[in-house]
CSV table of C-alpha atoms and ligand atoms in Angstrom, one decimal:
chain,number,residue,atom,x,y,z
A,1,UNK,CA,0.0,0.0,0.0
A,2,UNK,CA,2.3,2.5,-1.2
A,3,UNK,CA,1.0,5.8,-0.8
A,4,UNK,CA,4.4,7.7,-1.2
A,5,UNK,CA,3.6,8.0,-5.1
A,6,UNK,CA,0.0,9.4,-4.4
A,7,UNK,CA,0.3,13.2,-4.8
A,8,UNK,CA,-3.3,14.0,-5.2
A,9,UNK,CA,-4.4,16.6,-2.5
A,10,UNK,CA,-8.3,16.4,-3.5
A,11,UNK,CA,-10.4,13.8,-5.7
A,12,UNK,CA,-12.7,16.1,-8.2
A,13,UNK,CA,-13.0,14.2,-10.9
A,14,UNK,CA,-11.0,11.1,-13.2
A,15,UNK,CA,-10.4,13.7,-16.2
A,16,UNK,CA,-6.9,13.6,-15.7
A,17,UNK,CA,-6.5,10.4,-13.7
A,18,UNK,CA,-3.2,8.5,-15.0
A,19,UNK,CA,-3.0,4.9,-15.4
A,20,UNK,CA,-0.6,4.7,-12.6
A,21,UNK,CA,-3.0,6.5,-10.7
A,22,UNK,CA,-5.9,4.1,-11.4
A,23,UNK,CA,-4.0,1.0,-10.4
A,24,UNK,CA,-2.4,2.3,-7.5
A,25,UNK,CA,-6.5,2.9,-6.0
A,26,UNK,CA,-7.1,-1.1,-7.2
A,27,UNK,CA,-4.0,-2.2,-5.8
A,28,UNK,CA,-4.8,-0.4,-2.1
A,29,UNK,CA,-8.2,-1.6,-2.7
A,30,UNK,CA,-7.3,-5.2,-2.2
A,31,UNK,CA,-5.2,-4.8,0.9
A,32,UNK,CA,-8.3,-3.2,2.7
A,33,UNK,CA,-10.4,-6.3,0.8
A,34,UNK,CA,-8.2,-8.7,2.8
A,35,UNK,CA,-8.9,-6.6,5.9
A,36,UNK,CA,-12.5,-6.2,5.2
A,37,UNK,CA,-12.4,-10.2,5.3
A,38,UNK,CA,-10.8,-10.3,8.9
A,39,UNK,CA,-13.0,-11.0,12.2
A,40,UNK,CA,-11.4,-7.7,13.3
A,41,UNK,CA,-12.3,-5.2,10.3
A,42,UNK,CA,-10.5,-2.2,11.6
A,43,UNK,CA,-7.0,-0.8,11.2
A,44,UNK,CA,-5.2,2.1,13.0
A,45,UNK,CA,-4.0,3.9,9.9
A,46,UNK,CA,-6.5,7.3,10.6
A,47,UNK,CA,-7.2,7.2,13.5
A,48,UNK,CA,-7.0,11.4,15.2
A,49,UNK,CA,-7.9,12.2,11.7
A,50,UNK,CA,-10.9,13.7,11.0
A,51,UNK,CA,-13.1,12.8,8.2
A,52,UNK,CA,-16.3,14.8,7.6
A,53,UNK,CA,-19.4,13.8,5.4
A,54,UNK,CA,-20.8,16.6,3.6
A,55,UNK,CA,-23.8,15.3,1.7
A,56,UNK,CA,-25.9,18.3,0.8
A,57,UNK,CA,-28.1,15.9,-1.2
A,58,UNK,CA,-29.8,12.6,-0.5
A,59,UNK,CA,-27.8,9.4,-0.8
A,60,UNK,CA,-28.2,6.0,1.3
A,61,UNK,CA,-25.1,3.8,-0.3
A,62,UNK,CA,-22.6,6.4,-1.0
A,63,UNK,CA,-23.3,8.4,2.6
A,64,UNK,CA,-23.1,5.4,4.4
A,65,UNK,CA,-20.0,3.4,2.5
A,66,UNK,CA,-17.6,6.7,3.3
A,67,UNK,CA,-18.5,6.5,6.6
A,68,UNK,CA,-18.2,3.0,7.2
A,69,UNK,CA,-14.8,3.2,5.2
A,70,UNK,CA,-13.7,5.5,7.5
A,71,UNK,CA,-15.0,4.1,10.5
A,72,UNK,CA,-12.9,1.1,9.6
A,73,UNK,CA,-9.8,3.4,9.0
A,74,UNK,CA,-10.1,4.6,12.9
A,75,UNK,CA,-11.2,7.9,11.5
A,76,UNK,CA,-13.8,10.2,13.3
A,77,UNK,CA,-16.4,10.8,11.0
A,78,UNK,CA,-18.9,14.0,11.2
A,79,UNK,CA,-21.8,13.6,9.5
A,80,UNK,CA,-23.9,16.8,7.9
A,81,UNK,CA,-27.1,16.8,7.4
A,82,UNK,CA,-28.6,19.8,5.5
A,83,UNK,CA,-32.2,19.6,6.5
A,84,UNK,CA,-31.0,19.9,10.2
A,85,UNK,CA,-27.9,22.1,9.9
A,86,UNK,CA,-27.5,26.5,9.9
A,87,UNK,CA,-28.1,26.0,6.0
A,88,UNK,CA,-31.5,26.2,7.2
A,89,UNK,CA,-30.9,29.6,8.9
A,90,UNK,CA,-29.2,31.3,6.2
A,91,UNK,CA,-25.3,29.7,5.9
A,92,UNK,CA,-23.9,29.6,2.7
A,93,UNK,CA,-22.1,26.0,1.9
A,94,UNK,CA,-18.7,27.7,2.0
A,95,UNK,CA,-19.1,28.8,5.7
A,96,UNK,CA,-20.6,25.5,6.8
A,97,UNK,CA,-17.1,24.0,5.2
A,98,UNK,CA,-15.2,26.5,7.1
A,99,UNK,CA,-16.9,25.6,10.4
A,100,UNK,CA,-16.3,21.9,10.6
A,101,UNK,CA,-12.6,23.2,9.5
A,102,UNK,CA,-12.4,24.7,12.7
A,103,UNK,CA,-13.6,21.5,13.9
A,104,UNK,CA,-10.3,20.1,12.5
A,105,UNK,CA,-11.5,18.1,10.2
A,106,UNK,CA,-9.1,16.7,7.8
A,107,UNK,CA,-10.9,15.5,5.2
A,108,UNK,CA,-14.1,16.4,3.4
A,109,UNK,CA,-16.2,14.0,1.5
A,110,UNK,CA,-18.7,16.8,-1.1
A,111,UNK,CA,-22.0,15.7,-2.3
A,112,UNK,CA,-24.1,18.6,-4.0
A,113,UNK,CA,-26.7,18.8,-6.5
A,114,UNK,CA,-25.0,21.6,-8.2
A,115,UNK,CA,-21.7,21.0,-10.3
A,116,UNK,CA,-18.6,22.8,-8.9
A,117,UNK,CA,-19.4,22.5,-5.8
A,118,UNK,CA,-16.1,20.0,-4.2
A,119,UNK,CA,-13.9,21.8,-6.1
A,120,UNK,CA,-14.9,25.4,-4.8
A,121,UNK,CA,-14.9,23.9,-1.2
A,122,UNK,CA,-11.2,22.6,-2.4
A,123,UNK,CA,-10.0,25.9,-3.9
A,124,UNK,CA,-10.9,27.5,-0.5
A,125,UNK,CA,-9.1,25.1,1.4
A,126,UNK,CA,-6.2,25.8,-1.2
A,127,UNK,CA,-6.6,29.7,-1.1
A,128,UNK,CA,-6.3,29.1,3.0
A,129,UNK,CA,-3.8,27.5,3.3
A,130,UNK,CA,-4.8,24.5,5.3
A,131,UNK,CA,-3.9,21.0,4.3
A,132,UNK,CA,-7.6,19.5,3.8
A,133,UNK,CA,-8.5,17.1,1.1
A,134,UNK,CA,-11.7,17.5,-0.8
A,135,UNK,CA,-13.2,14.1,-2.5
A,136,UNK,CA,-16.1,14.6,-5.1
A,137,UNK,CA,-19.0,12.3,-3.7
A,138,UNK,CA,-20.8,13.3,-6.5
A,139,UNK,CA,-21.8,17.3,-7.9
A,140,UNK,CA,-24.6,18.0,-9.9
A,141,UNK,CA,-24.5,16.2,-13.6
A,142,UNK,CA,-20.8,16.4,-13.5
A,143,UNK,CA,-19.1,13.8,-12.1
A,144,UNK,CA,-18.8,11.0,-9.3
A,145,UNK,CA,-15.3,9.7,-9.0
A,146,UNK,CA,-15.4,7.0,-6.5
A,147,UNK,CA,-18.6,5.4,-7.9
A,148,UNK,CA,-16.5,4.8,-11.2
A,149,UNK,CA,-13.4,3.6,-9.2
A,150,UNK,CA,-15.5,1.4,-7.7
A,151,UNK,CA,-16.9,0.1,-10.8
A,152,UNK,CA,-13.2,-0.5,-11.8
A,153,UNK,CA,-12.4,-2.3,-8.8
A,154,UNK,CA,-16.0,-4.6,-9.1
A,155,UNK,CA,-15.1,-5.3,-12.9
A,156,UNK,CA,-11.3,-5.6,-12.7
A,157,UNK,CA,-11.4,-7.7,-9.7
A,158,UNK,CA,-13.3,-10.5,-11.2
A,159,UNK,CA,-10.6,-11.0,-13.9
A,160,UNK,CA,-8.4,-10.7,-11.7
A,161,UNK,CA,-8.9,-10.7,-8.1
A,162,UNK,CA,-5.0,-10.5,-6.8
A,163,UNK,CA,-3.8,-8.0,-9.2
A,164,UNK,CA,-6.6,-5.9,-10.4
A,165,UNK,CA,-4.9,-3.1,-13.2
A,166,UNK,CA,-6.5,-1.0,-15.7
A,167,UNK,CA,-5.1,-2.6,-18.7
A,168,UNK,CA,-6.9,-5.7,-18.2
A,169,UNK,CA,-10.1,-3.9,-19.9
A,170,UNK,CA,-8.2,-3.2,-22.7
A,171,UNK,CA,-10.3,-4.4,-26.0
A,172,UNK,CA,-13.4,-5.0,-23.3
A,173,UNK,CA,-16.6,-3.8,-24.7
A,174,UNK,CA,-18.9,-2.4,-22.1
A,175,UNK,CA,-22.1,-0.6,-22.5
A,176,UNK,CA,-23.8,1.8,-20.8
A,177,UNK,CA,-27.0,2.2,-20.8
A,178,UNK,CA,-30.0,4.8,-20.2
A,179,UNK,CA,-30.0,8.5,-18.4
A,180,UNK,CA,-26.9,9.3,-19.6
A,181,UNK,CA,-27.8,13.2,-19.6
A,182,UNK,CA,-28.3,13.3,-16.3
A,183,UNK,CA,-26.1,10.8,-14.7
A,184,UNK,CA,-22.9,11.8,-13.2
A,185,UNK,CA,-21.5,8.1,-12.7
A,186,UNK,CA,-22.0,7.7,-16.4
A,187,UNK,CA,-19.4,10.5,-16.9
A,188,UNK,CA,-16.9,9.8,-14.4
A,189,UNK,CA,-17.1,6.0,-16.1
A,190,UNK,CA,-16.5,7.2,-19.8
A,191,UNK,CA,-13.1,8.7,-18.3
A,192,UNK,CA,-12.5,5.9,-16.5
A,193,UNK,CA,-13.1,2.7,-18.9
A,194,UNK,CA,-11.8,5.2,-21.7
A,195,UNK,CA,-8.4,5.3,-20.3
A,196,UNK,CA,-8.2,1.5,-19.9
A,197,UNK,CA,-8.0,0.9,-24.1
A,198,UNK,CA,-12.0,-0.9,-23.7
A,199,UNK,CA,-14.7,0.4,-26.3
A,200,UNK,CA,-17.2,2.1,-24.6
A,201,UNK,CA,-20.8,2.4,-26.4
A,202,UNK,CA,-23.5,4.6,-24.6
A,203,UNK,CA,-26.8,3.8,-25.4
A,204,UNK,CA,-29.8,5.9,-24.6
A,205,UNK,CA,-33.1,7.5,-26.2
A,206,UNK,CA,-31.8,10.6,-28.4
A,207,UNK,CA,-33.7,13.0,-25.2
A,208,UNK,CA,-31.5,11.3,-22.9
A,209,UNK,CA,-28.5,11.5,-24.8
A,210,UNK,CA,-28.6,14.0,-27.1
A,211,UNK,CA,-26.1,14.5,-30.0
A,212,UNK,CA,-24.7,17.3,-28.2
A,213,UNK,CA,-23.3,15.4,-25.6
A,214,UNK,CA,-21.4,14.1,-28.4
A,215,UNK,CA,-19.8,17.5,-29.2
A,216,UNK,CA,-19.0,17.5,-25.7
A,217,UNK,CA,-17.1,15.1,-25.5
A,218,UNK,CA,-15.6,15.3,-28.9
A,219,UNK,CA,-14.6,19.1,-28.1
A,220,UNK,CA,-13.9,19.2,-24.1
A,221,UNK,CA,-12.2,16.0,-23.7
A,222,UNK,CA,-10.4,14.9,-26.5
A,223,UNK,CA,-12.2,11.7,-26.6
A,224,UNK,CA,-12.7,10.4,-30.2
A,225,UNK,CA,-16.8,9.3,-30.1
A,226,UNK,CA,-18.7,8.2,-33.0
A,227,UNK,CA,-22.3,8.4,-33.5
A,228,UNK,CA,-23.9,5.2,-34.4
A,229,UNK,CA,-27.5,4.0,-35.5
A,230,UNK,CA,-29.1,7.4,-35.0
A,231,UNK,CA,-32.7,6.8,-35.5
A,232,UNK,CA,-34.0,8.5,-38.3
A,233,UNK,CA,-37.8,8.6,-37.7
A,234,UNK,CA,-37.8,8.5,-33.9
A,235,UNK,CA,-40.5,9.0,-31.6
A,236,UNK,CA,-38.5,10.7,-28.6
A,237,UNK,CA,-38.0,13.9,-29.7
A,238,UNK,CA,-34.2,15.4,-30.0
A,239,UNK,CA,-34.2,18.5,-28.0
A,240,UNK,CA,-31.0,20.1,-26.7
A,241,UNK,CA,-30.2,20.6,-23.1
A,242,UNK,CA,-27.0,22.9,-21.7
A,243,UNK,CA,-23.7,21.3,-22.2
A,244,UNK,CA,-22.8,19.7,-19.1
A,245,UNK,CA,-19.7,21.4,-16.6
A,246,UNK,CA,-16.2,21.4,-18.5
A,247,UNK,CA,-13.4,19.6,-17.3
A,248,UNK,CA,-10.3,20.3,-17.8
A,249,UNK,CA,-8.7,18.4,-21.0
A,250,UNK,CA,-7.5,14.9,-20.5
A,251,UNK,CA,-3.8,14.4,-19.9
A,252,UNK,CA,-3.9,10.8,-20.6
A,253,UNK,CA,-1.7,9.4,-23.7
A,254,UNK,CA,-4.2,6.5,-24.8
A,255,UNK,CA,-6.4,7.3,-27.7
A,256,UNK,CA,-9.9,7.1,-26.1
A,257,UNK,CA,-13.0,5.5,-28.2
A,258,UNK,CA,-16.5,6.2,-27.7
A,259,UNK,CA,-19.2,5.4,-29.4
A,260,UNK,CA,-23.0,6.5,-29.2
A,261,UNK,CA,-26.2,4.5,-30.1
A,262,UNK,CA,-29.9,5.8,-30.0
A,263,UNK,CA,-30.6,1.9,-29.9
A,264,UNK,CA,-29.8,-0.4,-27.5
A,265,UNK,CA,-29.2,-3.4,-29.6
A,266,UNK,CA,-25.8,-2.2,-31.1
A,267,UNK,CA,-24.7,-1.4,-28.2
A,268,UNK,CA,-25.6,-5.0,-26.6
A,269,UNK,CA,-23.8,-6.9,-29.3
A,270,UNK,CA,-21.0,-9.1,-27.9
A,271,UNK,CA,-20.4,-6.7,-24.4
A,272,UNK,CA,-18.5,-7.9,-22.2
A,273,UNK,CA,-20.3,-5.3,-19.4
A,274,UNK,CA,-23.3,-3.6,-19.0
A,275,UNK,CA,-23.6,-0.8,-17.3
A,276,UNK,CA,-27.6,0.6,-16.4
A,277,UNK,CA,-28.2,4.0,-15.4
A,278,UNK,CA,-31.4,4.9,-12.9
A,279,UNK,CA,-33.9,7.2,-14.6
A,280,UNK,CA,-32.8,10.2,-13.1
A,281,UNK,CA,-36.4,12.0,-12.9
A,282,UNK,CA,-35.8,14.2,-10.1
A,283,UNK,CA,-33.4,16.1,-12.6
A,284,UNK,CA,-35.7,15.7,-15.7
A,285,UNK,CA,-37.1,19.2,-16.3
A,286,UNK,CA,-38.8,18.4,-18.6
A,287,UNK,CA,-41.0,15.3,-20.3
A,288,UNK,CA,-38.1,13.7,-21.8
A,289,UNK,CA,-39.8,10.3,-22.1
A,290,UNK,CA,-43.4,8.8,-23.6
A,291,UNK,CA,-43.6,6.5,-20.4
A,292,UNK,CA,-42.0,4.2,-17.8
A,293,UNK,CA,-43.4,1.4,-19.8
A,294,UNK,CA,-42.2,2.1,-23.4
A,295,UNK,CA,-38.5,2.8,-21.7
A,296,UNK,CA,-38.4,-0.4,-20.8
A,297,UNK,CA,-39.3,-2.5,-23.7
A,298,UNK,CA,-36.8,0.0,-25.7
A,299,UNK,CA,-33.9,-0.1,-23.4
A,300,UNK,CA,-34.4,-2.1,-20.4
A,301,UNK,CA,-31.7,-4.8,-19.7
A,302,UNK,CA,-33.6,-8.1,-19.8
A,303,UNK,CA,-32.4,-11.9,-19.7
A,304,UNK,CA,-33.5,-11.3,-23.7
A,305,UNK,CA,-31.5,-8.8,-24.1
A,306,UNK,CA,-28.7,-10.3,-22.8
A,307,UNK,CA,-28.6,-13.0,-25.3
A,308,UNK,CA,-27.2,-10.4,-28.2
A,309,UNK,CA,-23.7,-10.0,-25.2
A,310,UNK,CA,-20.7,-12.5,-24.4
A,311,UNK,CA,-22.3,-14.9,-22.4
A,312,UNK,CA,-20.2,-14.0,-19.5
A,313,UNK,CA,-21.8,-10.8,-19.6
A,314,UNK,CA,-22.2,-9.3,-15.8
A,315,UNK,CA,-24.5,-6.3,-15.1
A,316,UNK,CA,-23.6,-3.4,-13.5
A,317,UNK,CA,-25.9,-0.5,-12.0
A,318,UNK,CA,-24.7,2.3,-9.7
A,319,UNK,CA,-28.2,2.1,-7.5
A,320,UNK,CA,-30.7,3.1,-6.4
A,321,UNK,CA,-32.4,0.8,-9.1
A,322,UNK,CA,-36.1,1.4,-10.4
A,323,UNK,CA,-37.2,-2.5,-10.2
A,324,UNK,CA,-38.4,-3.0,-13.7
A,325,UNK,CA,-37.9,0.4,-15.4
A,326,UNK,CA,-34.1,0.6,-16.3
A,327,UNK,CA,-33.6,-3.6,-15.3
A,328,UNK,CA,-36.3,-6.9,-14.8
A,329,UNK,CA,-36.4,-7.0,-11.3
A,330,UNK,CA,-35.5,-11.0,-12.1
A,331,UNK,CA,-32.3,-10.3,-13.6
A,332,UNK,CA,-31.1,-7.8,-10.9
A,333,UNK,CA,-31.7,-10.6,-7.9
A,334,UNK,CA,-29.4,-13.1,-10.7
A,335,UNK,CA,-26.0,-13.8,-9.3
A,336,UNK,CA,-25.1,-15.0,-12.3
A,337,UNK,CA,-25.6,-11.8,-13.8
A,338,UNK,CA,-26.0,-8.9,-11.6
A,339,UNK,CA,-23.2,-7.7,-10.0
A,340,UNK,CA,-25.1,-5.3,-8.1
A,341,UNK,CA,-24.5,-5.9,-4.2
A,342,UNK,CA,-20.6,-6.8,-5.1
A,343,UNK,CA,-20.2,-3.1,-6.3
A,344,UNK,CA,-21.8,-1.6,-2.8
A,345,UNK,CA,-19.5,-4.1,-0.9
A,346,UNK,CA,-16.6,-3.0,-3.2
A,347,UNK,CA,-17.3,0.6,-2.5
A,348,UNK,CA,-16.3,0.3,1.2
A,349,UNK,CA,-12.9,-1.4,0.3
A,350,UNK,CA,-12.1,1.4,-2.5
A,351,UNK,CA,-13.1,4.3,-0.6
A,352,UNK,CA,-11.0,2.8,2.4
A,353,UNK,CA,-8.1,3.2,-0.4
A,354,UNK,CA,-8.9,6.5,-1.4
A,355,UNK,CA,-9.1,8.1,2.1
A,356,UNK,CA,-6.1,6.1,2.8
A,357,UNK,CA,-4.0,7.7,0.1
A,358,UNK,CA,-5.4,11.5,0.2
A,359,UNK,CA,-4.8,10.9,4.3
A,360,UNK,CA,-1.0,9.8,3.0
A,361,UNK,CA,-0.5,12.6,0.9
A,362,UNK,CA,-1.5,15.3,3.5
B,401,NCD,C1,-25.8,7.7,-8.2
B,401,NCD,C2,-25.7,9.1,-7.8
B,401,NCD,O1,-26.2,9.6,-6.8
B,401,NCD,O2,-25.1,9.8,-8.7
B,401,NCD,N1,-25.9,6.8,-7.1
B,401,NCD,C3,-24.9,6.5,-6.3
B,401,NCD,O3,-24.2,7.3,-5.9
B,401,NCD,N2,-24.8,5.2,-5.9
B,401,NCD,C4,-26.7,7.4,-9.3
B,401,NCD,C5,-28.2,7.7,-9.1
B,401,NCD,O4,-28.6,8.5,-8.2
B,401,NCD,O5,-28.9,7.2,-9.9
């Protein structure tokens, strides 16, 4: 568990994540696996640190995974919670960060519906002076860093559970599938799975991935992406949305390929990984979609469906899941399949490793 090579002070997003970087998160990953699997499922390495959860917006897994990853780090954990906090009498989000500062807290874990938020809590920390790290839990529609790493580790892991590394995606084809507009996990992923040499292919009606996201990533990131199978006589209507928060161009030497699909099928054919996205409505402003129903039968992952993948295909969602909508409630209860609860017990071991290394690097 080497963190002397981890130089990272904050974890915004995997735009610029190397390769090195990647692997060294999957390697520490497995050491805390192997201590996960102990009777005793605690280690010393934080303990008089202070880690503090800032979730400004709902969330069950990813709340309670940081905190139980730092509970098992000897941390002390602080948890915020906005409906009962001074945001209620008038705070702003900056001086709430500056108060558990003065708490001491050394670490801050950012969940905010708006983008930007993380990394304007970590340029104040920067501008102060003070040696606090900032990790992304997830900001607006922009991105959600340790939900992809955790994907990484789930996927990686299973090929091969000693030495889990990037590379072994490489010539992988994994599919995701469904809310793309709105789904931060989705674009944390595409840098992610991008960077390890596998095709990715997004898949989603035209409304929920609209042809500008393909500008987007064609002109932000640097990411080659080709448009594939647009429909010509659709029934969701195309309609543009805002381009989603910049990020700052990749650094990473591999060319990345990306391709887009307004059907699922193309998409489907011969994966090695699927990857469903929850129907973000709470974000949807406006009637993106005809019905629930008619989602489904056009791009809900069924045991049908599956039957166009490898047939080792495994089946990935980020949670929470609408049973039915985005997957058959059948297929995501299927062991053989779904890999489901292995990605919310693999989020406690990676986000041990993350805390580990930004608590290394301080
Ligand atoms: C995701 C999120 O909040 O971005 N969930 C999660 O963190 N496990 C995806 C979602 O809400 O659909």
């Amino acid at each position: 568990m080497a963190s002397s090579t981890w130089t990272r002070r904050h974890i915004l997003s995997l735009a610029d994540f190397m390769p090195s970087e990647y692997d060294m998160v999957l390697q520490t990953a497995v050491s805390f696996q192997e201590v996960l699997s102990r009777r005793t499922k605690k280690v010393p390495t934080l303990q008089g640190q202070v880690v503090t959860n800032l979730f400004f917006e709902s969330s069950t897994r990813t709340r309670s995974s940081f905190e139980l990853a730092a509970k098992r780090l000897s941390a002390d954990i602080l948890n915020f919670a906005p409906g009962t906090s001074s945001l209620t009498k008038g705070e702003t989000i900056l001086d709430t960060a500056k108060t558990y500062l003065a708490m001491g807290t050394d670490m801050m874990v950012i969940r905010h519906r708006e983008a930007g938020v993380p990394q304007a809590i970590a340029a104040e920390m920067d501008r102060l002076g003070v040696n606090v790290g900032v990790l992304n839990a997830g900001d607006g529609l922009h991105e959600h860093p340790s939900q992809a790493l955790l994907d990484l580790f789930t996927i990686c892991t299973l090929l091969d559970s000693e030495h889990p590394r990037l590379s072994l995606l490489e010539g992988k084809k994994i599919a995701i599938v469904g809310d793309i507009l709105h789904s931060r996990v989705a674009r944390s992923n595409i840098w992610s799975l991008t960077a390890s040499g596998a095709q990715v292919h997004l898949a989603g009606p035209p409304t929920l991935l609209p042809k500008l996201f393909a500008d987007f990533v064609r002109e932000e990131s640097g990411v080659r992406s080709q448009e594939s199978d647009l429909i010509q006589n659709s029934r969701f209507k195309i309609q543009n949305s805002p381009p989603t928060p910049h990020s700052p161009l990749p650094t990473h030497p591999l060319p990345r390929q990306l391709f887009l699909h307004w059907q699922i099928e193309p998409a489907l054919q011969n994966a090695d990984y699927v990857m469903t996205l929850r129907l973000q409505r709470e974000r949807m402003t406006s009637h993106l979609l005809p019905s629930l129903r008619e989602y489904h039968q056009r791009f809900g992952i069924t045991r049908d469906r599956l039957q166009l993948c490898q047939p080792e295909v495994k089946v990935l969602h980020p949670g929470p899941v609408n049973r039915g909508v985005e997957i058959s409630s059948d297929l995501m209860d299927d062991p053989q399949f779904s890999l489901i609860s292995q990605q919310v017990t693999s989020g406690v071991a990676v986000r041990m490793a993350l805390l580990y290394l930004m608590g290394g690097s301080r």
